Coordinates of C-alpha atoms in Angstrom, one line a residue:
X1 CA 13.9 -203.0 -85.3
X2 CA 14.1 -200.3 -88.0
X3 CA 14.5 -201.2 -91.6
X4 CA 18.2 -200.1 -91.8
X5 CA 19.0 -202.7 -89.1
X6 CA 17.8 -205.5 -91.4
X7 CA 20.8 -205.0 -93.7
X8 CA 23.4 -204.7 -91.0
X9 CA 25.9 -207.4 -90.4
X10 CA 25.3 -208.4 -86.8
X11 CA 28.2 -210.3 -85.4
X12 CA 28.6 -212.1 -82.1
X13 CA 31.8 -211.3 -80.3
X14 CA 33.8 -214.4 -80.3
X15 CA 37.1 -215.9 -81.6
X16 CA 35.8 -216.2 -85.2
X17 CA 36.7 -214.5 -88.4
X18 CA 34.6 -212.0 -90.3
X19 CA 35.0 -214.1 -93.5
X20 CA 33.7 -217.3 -91.7
X21 CA 30.8 -215.4 -90.1
X22 CA 29.7 -213.9 -93.4
X23 CA 29.9 -217.2 -95.2
X24 CA 27.9 -219.0 -92.5
X25 CA 25.1 -216.4 -92.8
X26 CA 25.1 -216.5 -96.7
X27 CA 26.3 -212.9 -96.9
X28 CA 28.7 -213.6 -99.9
X29 CA 32.0 -212.5 -98.5
X30 CA 34.6 -211.2 -101.0
X31 CA 38.1 -209.9 -100.3
X32 CA 40.3 -207.4 -102.1
X33 CA 43.9 -207.5 -101.0
X34 CA 45.1 -203.9 -100.9
X35 CA 48.7 -204.7 -99.9
X36 CA 50.8 -207.7 -98.9
X37 CA 54.4 -207.8 -97.8
X38 CA 56.9 -209.4 -95.3
X39 CA 58.4 -206.8 -93.0
X40 CA 60.5 -206.9 -89.8
X41 CA 58.6 -206.1 -86.6
X42 CA 58.8 -202.8 -84.9
X43 CA 59.2 -202.5 -81.1
X44 CA 55.5 -202.2 -80.4
X45 CA 54.5 -204.9 -82.7
X46 CA 57.1 -207.3 -81.4
X47 CA 55.6 -206.8 -77.9
X48 CA 52.1 -207.6 -79.2
X49 CA 53.2 -210.7 -81.0
X50 CA 55.7 -211.8 -78.3
X51 CA 58.6 -212.0 -80.8
X52 CA 62.0 -210.4 -81.1
X53 CA 62.3 -207.0 -82.7
X54 CA 63.0 -207.4 -86.4
X55 CA 61.3 -210.8 -86.7
X56 CA 59.7 -211.2 -90.1
X57 CA 55.9 -210.9 -90.2
X58 CA 53.4 -210.9 -93.0
X59 CA 51.7 -207.5 -93.2
X60 CA 48.6 -207.2 -95.2
X61 CA 45.6 -204.9 -95.7
X62 CA 42.3 -206.2 -97.0
X63 CA 38.9 -204.7 -98.0
X64 CA 36.2 -207.1 -97.1
X65 CA 32.8 -207.0 -98.9
X66 CA 29.5 -208.5 -97.9
X67 CA 26.9 -208.9 -100.6
X68 CA 28.9 -206.6 -102.9
X69 CA 29.1 -203.8 -100.4
X70 CA 32.4 -202.7 -98.7
X71 CA 32.1 -203.6 -95.0
X72 CA 35.6 -203.6 -93.4
X73 CA 39.2 -202.4 -93.8
X74 CA 41.5 -204.9 -92.1
X75 CA 45.2 -204.6 -91.4
X76 CA 46.9 -207.8 -90.0
X77 CA 50.3 -208.9 -88.9
X78 CA 51.1 -212.7 -88.7
X79 CA 54.6 -214.1 -87.8
X80 CA 56.0 -215.4 -91.1
X81 CA 57.4 -218.5 -89.3
X82 CA 53.9 -219.9 -88.6
X83 CA 52.7 -220.6 -92.1
X84 CA 53.0 -219.8 -95.8
X85 CA 50.6 -217.1 -96.9
X86 CA 50.0 -215.3 -100.2
X87 CA 47.8 -212.5 -101.4
X88 CA 45.9 -215.1 -103.5
X89 CA 45.2 -217.2 -100.4
X90 CA 43.8 -214.2 -98.6
X91 CA 41.6 -213.3 -101.6
X92 CA 39.8 -216.6 -101.5
X93 CA 39.9 -217.7 -97.8
X94 CA 39.6 -216.2 -94.4
X95 CA 42.7 -215.7 -92.3
X96 CA 41.5 -218.0 -89.5
X97 CA 40.6 -220.7 -92.0
X98 CA 44.2 -220.6 -93.4
X99 CA 45.6 -220.7 -89.9
X100 CA 43.4 -223.8 -89.0
X101 CA 44.5 -225.5 -92.3
X102 CA 48.1 -225.0 -91.2
X103 CA 47.4 -226.8 -87.9
X104 CA 47.2 -223.7 -85.8
X105 CA 44.4 -224.0 -83.2
X106 CA 43.1 -220.6 -82.0
X107 CA 42.4 -220.6 -78.3
X108 CA 42.1 -217.0 -76.9
X109 CA 42.3 -213.4 -78.0
X110 CA 42.6 -210.0 -76.4
X111 CA 40.3 -207.5 -78.2
X112 CA 39.4 -203.9 -77.9
X113 CA 36.3 -202.3 -79.6
X114 CA 35.8 -198.6 -80.2
X115 CA 34.5 -196.0 -82.5
X116 CA 35.8 -192.9 -84.3
X117 CA 35.3 -190.8 -87.5
X118 CA 36.7 -192.3 -90.7
X119 CA 39.6 -190.6 -92.4
X120 CA 39.0 -189.4 -96.0
X121 CA 40.9 -192.5 -97.4
X122 CA 39.0 -194.9 -95.2
X123 CA 35.6 -193.3 -96.0
X124 CA 36.4 -193.5 -99.7
X125 CA 37.4 -197.2 -99.5
X126 CA 34.3 -198.1 -97.5
X127 CA 31.9 -196.1 -99.7
X128 CA 31.1 -193.7 -96.8
X129 CA 31.2 -189.9 -96.5
X130 CA 34.3 -188.3 -94.9
X131 CA 34.2 -188.4 -91.1
X132 CA 31.4 -191.0 -91.1
X133 CA 31.3 -193.1 -87.9
X134 CA 33.3 -196.3 -88.0
X135 CA 33.6 -199.1 -85.5
X136 CA 37.2 -200.1 -84.6
X137 CA 38.5 -203.5 -83.4
X138 CA 42.0 -204.4 -82.4
X139 CA 42.8 -208.0 -81.7
X140 CA 45.7 -210.2 -80.7
X141 CA 44.9 -213.9 -81.1
X142 CA 46.8 -216.8 -79.5
X143 CA 46.9 -220.5 -80.2
X144 CA 46.6 -223.4 -77.9
X145 CA 50.4 -223.3 -77.2
X146 CA 50.1 -219.6 -76.0
X147 CA 51.8 -218.2 -79.1
X148 CA 50.5 -215.0 -80.6
X149 CA 49.4 -215.9 -84.1
X150 CA 48.0 -212.6 -85.4
X151 CA 47.5 -209.0 -84.5
X152 CA 44.8 -207.1 -86.4
X153 CA 43.5 -203.6 -86.6
X154 CA 40.1 -203.4 -88.3
X155 CA 37.5 -200.7 -89.0
X156 CA 33.9 -201.4 -89.9
X157 CA 31.2 -199.3 -91.5
X158 CA 28.9 -198.4 -88.5
X159 CA 26.0 -198.0 -91.0
X160 CA 26.4 -201.7 -92.0
X161 CA 27.9 -203.4 -89.0
X162 CA 27.4 -204.0 -85.3
X163 CA 28.9 -206.2 -82.5
X164 CA 26.5 -208.3 -80.5
X165 CA 27.7 -209.2 -77.0
X166 CA 26.1 -211.7 -74.6
X167 CA 26.8 -211.0 -71.0
X168 CA 26.4 -213.5 -68.2
X169 CA 26.3 -213.2 -64.4
X170 CA 29.1 -214.6 -62.2

C-alpha cells in the first residue's frame, strides 16, 4: 500500500451514507449545504422516484468534508411528502440518519459507479485541479415498502476516495 492510500477514505459499497461511514471511522465529517429548495419533479426525476410529474421534492446540494478536507459534492432529491427537512438538519446530520429518525427503513438501492474529469467548478469546490479525475455515483434508494425515498448524484475526489467491493460466488 502506498502512503497516499493511507489518507484515502475507503468505503464498502452498501446501503449506508457517507456521513455515517465517516463518523464510524472517526474521520470528522462536516457538511456545507450549498443549496436547498423544494421544486416540482421533472419527467426524468419523476420516473426515478416513482412519483407523478410535478410532485414536490427537496433538492439540495452539499459539500462533504472529511478531516477538514473537501471529499464529495452531493446533489439529492427526496420526496417532500416523506419527512420535514431543513438545510440546518443536513448541516448536522447525514441524510440517511434523518430518514431513519422519521421512521423510514432503507431496504434496497440501485447504484451506478463511474469516473470522469471534474468540471472547473467541481474541481474548485473539491480543492482539485481542473479536469482532475473524480469518481461518480448515482443512487436511487427504496424503503421497506418499496417507495423511492431518495435519488442522489454524487462526485468524489479520486485522490481521496475509493469504493471497496466484496464479490462472492454463486
